[in-house]
Amino acid sequence: MRFKFLIGILFWVFATVQVSAESIRIVVISDLNGSYGSTKYSSNVHKAIDAIIALNPDLVLSTGDMVAGQRRPALSENQVRAMWRAFHDAVTEPLERAGIPLAVTPGNHDGSAYSGFEAERRIYADEWKSKMPKLNFTATGTYPFFYAFDIGAARIVSIDATTIGELDRAQMSALSTVFDGAGPARIVFSHLPLWPFTIERLPEIIGDPELEQLLDSIGVDLYLSGHHHAYYPGQIDAFSVVSQAELGGGSRRLIGTNQPGPKSFTVLEIENDGTIHVSALKGPDFTTVIDTRTLPERLNTPDRIIRRIDTVPSGDVMMKK
């Protein structure tokens, strides 16, 4: 395999982990919303943000569903704006005060491209255009939907995936060149996953082999997604796929399991040579690392087998101890 990927486990300790001076730390959060129209965030969200600030990462990524829209009948503009004010109060502004940039991608509950939610999508764009993070952008034409930026050794690309099914042709075309001139670590993040991770959301995926082939051809190392509400660091044939757990409501069961996993956020450590270390910190205190060995060795989905990263036989894939 062309990439270098290491997976964090129980013995990984932030205070003592040895990474190079050139490394960067990125935290990935997802699915923070509560019930439709809610302007309150759970204690888990507040505790997670406090823990993230204590880690002092270089960047936080959100893989969508920051507010609880997409209700039918649709919420009013005032209701949607109130939800965003609550999100900024709970998440955006504490991170901003700590000097930590936040880069987002739309979810179905905050920027849905389905018919009937055009106002919510417009508000999503308006909210984030006014809070554009100070990053080294390389493509911003459709921010905050499809865009790209460089940080450390990584180029990170947001794709707009809020509806089930194939990615639109405009984004496929943009993806074909967006990593030109990129560094050694190449990361894509979106709301919907390529392939399923949880039992309750089997059909709610992009499910596009052509997109998978394109990501392989342009050298993507890691695809981050939300929506399925369960942490799983996986590997398909060409690259790694990591599903994020939720911080809001509705934990779900990984395929082949009977119990939902804990709330958590994902941590990426990216070294100057492009090596990516992956781990997750679980609630309620968000200081305990999820032991990767407690997760299924593989997810047998209808279309793909997703193997746990540390079980893939490759010299570039190791357990970090």
CSV table of C-alpha atoms in Angstrom, one decimal:
chain,number,residue,atom,x,y,z
A,1,MET,CA,0.0,0.0,0.0
A,2,ARG,CA,1.2,3.5,-0.8
A,3,PHE,CA,0.2,5.1,2.5
A,4,LYS,CA,1.5,5.0,6.0
A,5,PHE,CA,-1.2,4.4,8.6
A,6,LEU,CA,-1.0,3.7,12.3
A,7,ILE,CA,-3.9,3.0,14.6
A,8,GLY,CA,-4.1,4.1,18.2
A,9,ILE,CA,-5.1,1.7,20.9
A,10,LEU,CA,-5.5,1.5,24.7
A,11,PHE,CA,-1.9,2.2,25.6
A,12,TRP,CA,-1.8,5.4,23.5
A,13,VAL,CA,-1.4,8.4,25.9
A,14,PHE,CA,-1.5,11.9,24.7
A,15,ALA,CA,0.8,13.2,27.3
A,16,THR,CA,3.6,10.9,26.3
A,17,VAL,CA,3.0,10.1,22.6
A,18,GLN,CA,6.2,10.6,20.6
A,19,VAL,CA,5.6,12.5,17.4
A,20,SER,CA,7.9,14.7,15.4
A,21,ALA,CA,8.1,18.4,15.9
A,22,GLU,CA,6.6,18.8,12.4
A,23,SER,CA,3.5,16.8,13.2
A,24,ILE,CA,0.0,18.2,13.4
A,25,ARG,CA,-3.0,17.1,15.5
A,26,ILE,CA,-6.5,17.2,14.1
A,27,VAL,CA,-9.7,16.3,16.0
A,28,VAL,CA,-12.8,15.1,14.1
A,29,ILE,CA,-16.2,15.6,15.5
A,30,SER,CA,-19.6,14.6,14.1
A,31,ASP,CA,-23.4,14.5,14.6
A,32,LEU,CA,-23.7,16.8,17.5
A,33,ASN,CA,-27.4,17.7,17.1
A,34,GLY,CA,-30.3,16.7,19.3
A,35,SER,CA,-34.0,16.5,18.4
A,36,TYR,CA,-35.5,18.6,15.6
A,37,GLY,CA,-35.2,22.3,16.2
A,38,SER,CA,-33.2,21.8,19.4
A,39,THR,CA,-31.2,24.8,20.7
A,40,LYS,CA,-29.6,22.8,23.5
A,41,TYR,CA,-26.5,20.7,23.3
A,42,SER,CA,-26.0,17.7,25.6
A,43,SER,CA,-23.4,17.6,28.4
A,44,ASN,CA,-21.4,15.2,26.2
A,45,VAL,CA,-20.9,17.9,23.6
A,46,HIS,CA,-19.8,20.4,26.2
A,47,LYS,CA,-17.4,17.9,27.8
A,48,ALA,CA,-16.0,16.9,24.4
A,49,ILE,CA,-15.3,20.5,23.5
A,50,ASP,CA,-13.6,21.1,26.8
A,51,ALA,CA,-11.5,17.9,26.3
A,52,ILE,CA,-10.6,19.0,22.7
A,53,ILE,CA,-9.5,22.5,23.9
A,54,ALA,CA,-7.3,20.7,26.5
A,55,LEU,CA,-5.6,18.7,23.7
A,56,ASN,CA,-4.9,22.0,21.8
A,57,PRO,CA,-5.2,20.5,18.3
A,58,ASP,CA,-4.1,22.5,15.2
A,59,LEU,CA,-7.6,22.0,13.6
A,60,VAL,CA,-11.0,20.5,14.3
A,61,LEU,CA,-13.0,19.0,11.4
A,62,SER,CA,-16.8,18.4,11.6
A,63,THR,CA,-18.3,15.8,9.4
A,64,GLY,CA,-21.8,17.3,9.6
A,65,ASP,CA,-25.1,17.4,11.4
A,66,MET,CA,-24.2,20.3,13.7
A,67,VAL,CA,-27.8,21.4,14.0
A,68,ALA,CA,-31.1,19.5,13.9
A,69,GLY,CA,-32.9,20.6,10.7
A,70,GLN,CA,-34.4,18.6,7.9
A,71,ARG,CA,-37.8,18.4,9.6
A,72,ARG,CA,-41.0,18.1,7.7
A,73,PRO,CA,-42.8,20.5,7.8
A,74,ALA,CA,-39.6,22.6,7.5
A,75,LEU,CA,-38.4,24.7,10.4
A,76,SER,CA,-38.7,28.5,10.0
A,77,GLU,CA,-35.7,30.7,9.3
A,78,ASN,CA,-35.8,32.0,12.9
A,79,GLN,CA,-35.8,28.5,14.3
A,80,VAL,CA,-32.8,27.5,12.1
A,81,ARG,CA,-30.9,30.7,12.9
A,82,ALA,CA,-31.5,30.0,16.6
A,83,MET,CA,-30.1,26.5,16.3
A,84,TRP,CA,-26.9,27.9,14.7
A,85,ARG,CA,-26.5,30.5,17.4
A,86,ALA,CA,-26.7,27.7,19.9
A,87,PHE,CA,-24.1,25.7,18.0
A,88,HIS,CA,-21.7,28.6,17.8
A,89,ASP,CA,-22.1,29.3,21.5
A,90,ALA,CA,-21.4,25.6,22.4
A,91,VAL,CA,-18.8,24.7,19.8
A,92,THR,CA,-17.5,27.4,17.4
A,93,GLU,CA,-16.9,30.2,19.8
A,94,PRO,CA,-15.1,28.2,22.5
A,95,LEU,CA,-12.8,26.7,19.9
A,96,GLU,CA,-12.3,30.2,18.4
A,97,ARG,CA,-11.4,31.7,21.8
A,98,ALA,CA,-8.8,28.8,22.2
A,99,GLY,CA,-7.3,29.7,18.8
A,100,ILE,CA,-8.4,26.4,17.2
A,101,PRO,CA,-9.8,26.6,13.6
A,102,LEU,CA,-13.0,24.7,12.7
A,103,ALA,CA,-13.5,23.3,9.2
A,104,VAL,CA,-16.9,21.9,8.4
A,105,THR,CA,-18.8,19.9,5.8
A,106,PRO,CA,-22.6,19.8,5.5
A,107,GLY,CA,-24.8,17.0,6.9
A,108,ASN,CA,-28.3,16.1,6.0
A,109,HIS,CA,-29.6,17.9,9.1
A,110,ASP,CA,-27.8,21.2,8.5
A,111,GLY,CA,-27.2,21.5,4.8
A,112,SER,CA,-29.4,19.0,3.0
A,113,ALA,CA,-29.5,19.1,-0.8
A,114,TYR,CA,-32.9,17.3,-0.8
A,115,SER,CA,-35.9,19.3,-2.2
A,116,GLY,CA,-37.7,21.3,0.4
A,117,PHE,CA,-34.6,22.3,2.5
A,118,GLU,CA,-33.2,25.0,0.2
A,119,ALA,CA,-33.6,27.6,3.0
A,120,GLU,CA,-31.6,25.5,5.5
A,121,ARG,CA,-28.9,24.9,2.9
A,122,ARG,CA,-28.7,28.7,2.2
A,123,ILE,CA,-28.5,29.4,5.9
A,124,TYR,CA,-25.7,26.8,6.3
A,125,ALA,CA,-23.7,28.6,3.6
A,126,ASP,CA,-24.4,32.0,5.1
A,127,GLU,CA,-23.4,30.9,8.6
A,128,TRP,CA,-20.0,29.4,7.5
A,129,LYS,CA,-19.1,32.0,5.0
A,130,SER,CA,-19.1,34.5,7.9
A,131,LYS,CA,-16.9,32.2,10.0
A,132,MET,CA,-14.4,31.0,7.4
A,133,PRO,CA,-11.4,29.7,9.3
A,134,LYS,CA,-7.9,31.0,8.7
A,135,LEU,CA,-6.4,28.2,6.8
A,136,ASN,CA,-4.2,27.7,3.7
A,137,PHE,CA,-7.1,27.2,1.2
A,138,THR,CA,-6.2,25.8,-2.2
A,139,ALA,CA,-9.8,25.7,-3.6
A,140,THR,CA,-12.6,27.8,-2.2
A,141,GLY,CA,-15.1,28.3,-5.0
A,142,THR,CA,-17.9,26.4,-3.4
A,143,TYR,CA,-17.0,26.9,0.3
A,144,PRO,CA,-18.5,25.7,2.6
A,145,PHE,CA,-19.5,22.7,0.5
A,146,PHE,CA,-16.7,21.5,-1.7
A,147,TYR,CA,-13.3,23.1,-0.9
A,148,ALA,CA,-9.7,22.2,-0.1
A,149,PHE,CA,-6.9,23.4,2.1
A,150,ASP,CA,-3.4,22.4,3.2
A,151,ILE,CA,-2.3,22.0,6.8
A,152,GLY,CA,1.1,20.5,7.6
A,153,ALA,CA,1.8,17.6,5.4
A,154,ALA,CA,-1.9,17.1,4.5
A,155,ARG,CA,-4.3,18.4,1.9
A,156,ILE,CA,-7.8,18.1,3.2
A,157,VAL,CA,-10.9,18.2,0.9
A,158,SER,CA,-14.5,18.6,1.9
A,159,ILE,CA,-17.1,17.0,-0.4
A,160,ASP,CA,-20.8,17.9,-0.3
A,161,ALA,CA,-22.5,14.5,0.3
A,162,THR,CA,-25.9,15.0,2.1
A,163,THR,CA,-28.0,12.9,-0.3
A,164,ILE,CA,-27.9,9.1,-0.8
A,165,GLY,CA,-26.3,7.9,-4.0
A,166,GLU,CA,-23.7,8.9,-6.5
A,167,LEU,CA,-21.7,12.1,-6.2
A,168,ASP,CA,-22.6,14.7,-8.8
A,169,ARG,CA,-20.5,15.1,-11.9
A,170,ALA,CA,-19.3,18.6,-11.0
A,171,GLN,CA,-17.7,17.3,-7.8
A,172,MET,CA,-16.3,14.3,-9.5
A,173,SER,CA,-14.6,16.6,-12.0
A,174,ALA,CA,-13.2,18.9,-9.3
A,175,LEU,CA,-11.9,15.9,-7.3
A,176,SER,CA,-9.9,14.7,-10.3
A,177,THR,CA,-7.5,17.7,-10.0
A,178,VAL,CA,-8.0,19.0,-6.4
A,179,PHE,CA,-5.0,17.0,-5.1
A,180,ASP,CA,-2.6,18.2,-7.8
A,181,GLY,CA,0.6,19.4,-6.0
A,182,ALA,CA,-0.6,18.1,-2.6
A,183,GLY,CA,1.7,16.8,0.1
A,184,PRO,CA,2.1,13.2,1.2
A,185,ALA,CA,-1.1,13.0,3.3
A,186,ARG,CA,-4.4,13.2,1.4
A,187,ILE,CA,-7.7,13.3,3.3
A,188,VAL,CA,-11.3,13.6,2.2
A,189,PHE,CA,-14.1,14.3,4.6
A,190,SER,CA,-17.9,14.3,4.1
A,191,HIS,CA,-21.1,13.5,5.9
A,192,LEU,CA,-22.2,10.3,4.2
A,193,PRO,CA,-19.8,7.3,4.0
A,194,LEU,CA,-18.8,5.5,0.9
A,195,TRP,CA,-20.0,2.2,2.3
A,196,PRO,CA,-22.0,1.3,5.4
A,197,PHE,CA,-20.7,0.9,9.0
A,198,THR,CA,-23.9,0.5,11.1
A,199,ILE,CA,-26.9,-1.9,10.9
A,200,GLU,CA,-29.4,0.9,11.3
A,201,ARG,CA,-28.1,2.9,8.3
A,202,LEU,CA,-27.2,0.2,5.7
A,203,PRO,CA,-28.7,2.0,2.7
A,204,GLU,CA,-27.7,5.5,3.7
A,205,ILE,CA,-24.4,5.8,1.8
A,206,ILE,CA,-22.8,7.2,-1.3
A,207,GLY,CA,-22.3,3.6,-2.6
A,208,ASP,CA,-20.4,4.7,-5.7
A,209,PRO,CA,-17.6,2.4,-7.1
A,210,GLU,CA,-16.7,5.1,-9.6
A,211,LEU,CA,-16.0,7.5,-6.7
A,212,GLU,CA,-14.0,4.9,-4.9
A,213,GLN,CA,-11.9,4.3,-8.0
A,214,LEU,CA,-11.3,8.0,-8.5
A,215,LEU,CA,-10.2,8.4,-4.9
A,216,ASP,CA,-7.8,5.6,-5.4
A,217,SER,CA,-6.4,7.0,-8.6
A,218,ILE,CA,-5.7,10.5,-7.1
A,219,GLY,CA,-3.9,8.9,-4.1
A,220,VAL,CA,-6.3,9.5,-1.3
A,221,ASP,CA,-5.1,8.0,2.0
A,222,LEU,CA,-8.1,8.5,4.3
A,223,TYR,CA,-11.8,9.1,3.9
A,224,LEU,CA,-13.6,10.5,7.0
A,225,SER,CA,-17.4,10.3,7.4
A,226,GLY,CA,-20.2,10.8,9.8
A,227,HIS,CA,-23.9,10.0,9.8
A,228,HIS,CA,-23.6,6.3,10.9
A,229,HIS,CA,-22.9,7.3,14.6
A,230,ALA,CA,-20.3,4.7,15.4
A,231,TYR,CA,-16.5,4.9,15.5
A,232,TYR,CA,-14.7,2.4,13.2
A,233,PRO,CA,-11.2,2.7,11.7
A,234,GLY,CA,-11.5,0.7,8.5
A,235,GLN,CA,-9.6,-0.3,5.4
A,236,ILE,CA,-11.1,-1.0,2.0
A,237,ASP,CA,-8.9,-2.2,-1.0
A,238,ALA,CA,-7.3,1.2,-1.8
A,239,PHE,CA,-7.4,3.4,1.2
A,240,SER,CA,-8.6,3.8,4.8
A,241,VAL,CA,-12.2,4.8,5.8
A,242,VAL,CA,-12.9,6.1,9.3
A,243,SER,CA,-16.5,6.4,10.6
A,244,GLN,CA,-17.0,8.9,13.4
A,245,ALA,CA,-19.1,8.3,16.5
A,246,GLU,CA,-21.8,10.9,17.4
A,247,LEU,CA,-21.6,13.4,20.2
A,248,GLY,CA,-25.3,14.2,20.1
A,249,GLY,CA,-28.0,11.6,20.3
A,250,GLY,CA,-28.5,8.1,18.8
A,251,SER,CA,-25.6,5.7,19.1
A,252,ARG,CA,-25.8,2.9,16.6
A,253,ARG,CA,-24.6,-0.7,16.2
A,254,LEU,CA,-21.6,-1.6,14.0
A,255,ILE,CA,-22.5,-4.3,11.5
A,256,GLY,CA,-22.2,-7.7,13.2
A,257,THR,CA,-22.6,-6.3,16.7
A,258,ASN,CA,-25.4,-6.1,19.2
A,259,GLN,CA,-24.6,-3.1,21.3
A,260,PRO,CA,-24.0,0.5,20.2
A,261,GLY,CA,-20.6,2.0,20.9
A,262,PRO,CA,-19.6,4.9,23.1
A,263,LYS,CA,-19.8,8.6,22.1
A,264,SER,CA,-16.3,9.7,21.0
A,265,PHE,CA,-14.3,12.0,18.8
A,266,THR,CA,-11.4,10.9,16.5
A,267,VAL,CA,-7.9,12.2,16.8
A,268,LEU,CA,-5.4,12.3,13.8
A,269,GLU,CA,-1.7,12.8,14.3
A,270,ILE,CA,-0.1,13.6,10.9
A,271,GLU,CA,3.7,13.5,10.7
A,272,ASN,CA,5.8,15.4,8.2
A,273,ASP,CA,6.3,12.3,6.1
A,274,GLY,CA,2.6,11.8,5.8
A,275,THR,CA,2.3,9.1,8.4
A,276,ILE,CA,-1.2,9.3,10.0
A,277,HIS,CA,-1.9,8.0,13.5
A,278,VAL,CA,-5.6,7.4,14.3
A,279,SER,CA,-7.3,7.0,17.7
A,280,ALA,CA,-10.5,8.0,19.4
A,281,LEU,CA,-11.3,9.3,22.8
A,282,LYS,CA,-14.6,8.2,24.4
A,283,GLY,CA,-17.1,9.7,26.8
A,284,PRO,CA,-18.1,10.5,29.3
A,285,ASP,CA,-14.8,12.2,30.1
A,286,PHE,CA,-13.2,12.0,26.6
A,287,THR,CA,-9.8,11.2,28.0
A,288,THR,CA,-9.9,7.4,27.6
A,289,VAL,CA,-8.8,5.9,24.3
A,290,ILE,CA,-11.0,3.3,22.6
A,291,ASP,CA,-9.2,0.0,22.5
A,292,THR,CA,-9.3,-0.9,18.8
A,293,ARG,CA,-9.2,-4.6,19.6
A,294,THR,CA,-12.7,-4.3,21.1
A,295,LEU,CA,-14.1,-3.5,17.6
A,296,PRO,CA,-15.0,-6.1,15.0
A,297,GLU,CA,-12.1,-7.3,12.8
A,298,ARG,CA,-14.2,-6.7,9.8
A,299,LEU,CA,-17.6,-5.3,8.7
A,300,ASN,CA,-19.3,-7.5,6.1
A,301,THR,CA,-21.3,-5.0,4.2
A,302,PRO,CA,-23.5,-5.8,1.2
A,303,ASP,CA,-21.0,-4.4,-1.2
A,304,ARG,CA,-17.6,-4.2,0.5
A,305,ILE,CA,-15.7,-5.9,3.3
A,306,ILE,CA,-14.3,-3.2,5.5
A,307,ARG,CA,-11.4,-4.5,7.6
A,308,ARG,CA,-10.1,-3.0,10.8
A,309,ILE,CA,-7.0,-1.1,9.9
A,310,ASP,CA,-4.7,-2.9,12.2
A,311,THR,CA,-5.7,-6.3,10.8
A,312,VAL,CA,-4.6,-5.5,7.2
A,313,PRO,CA,-1.3,-7.2,6.4
A,314,SER,CA,1.0,-4.4,5.4
A,315,GLY,CA,4.3,-3.1,6.6
A,316,ASP,CA,2.8,0.4,6.6
A,317,VAL,CA,-0.2,-0.5,8.9
A,318,MET,CA,0.7,-1.2,12.5
A,319,MET,CA,-0.8,-1.0,16.0
A,320,LYS,CA,0.5,2.0,17.9
A,321,LYS,CA,1.4,0.9,21.4
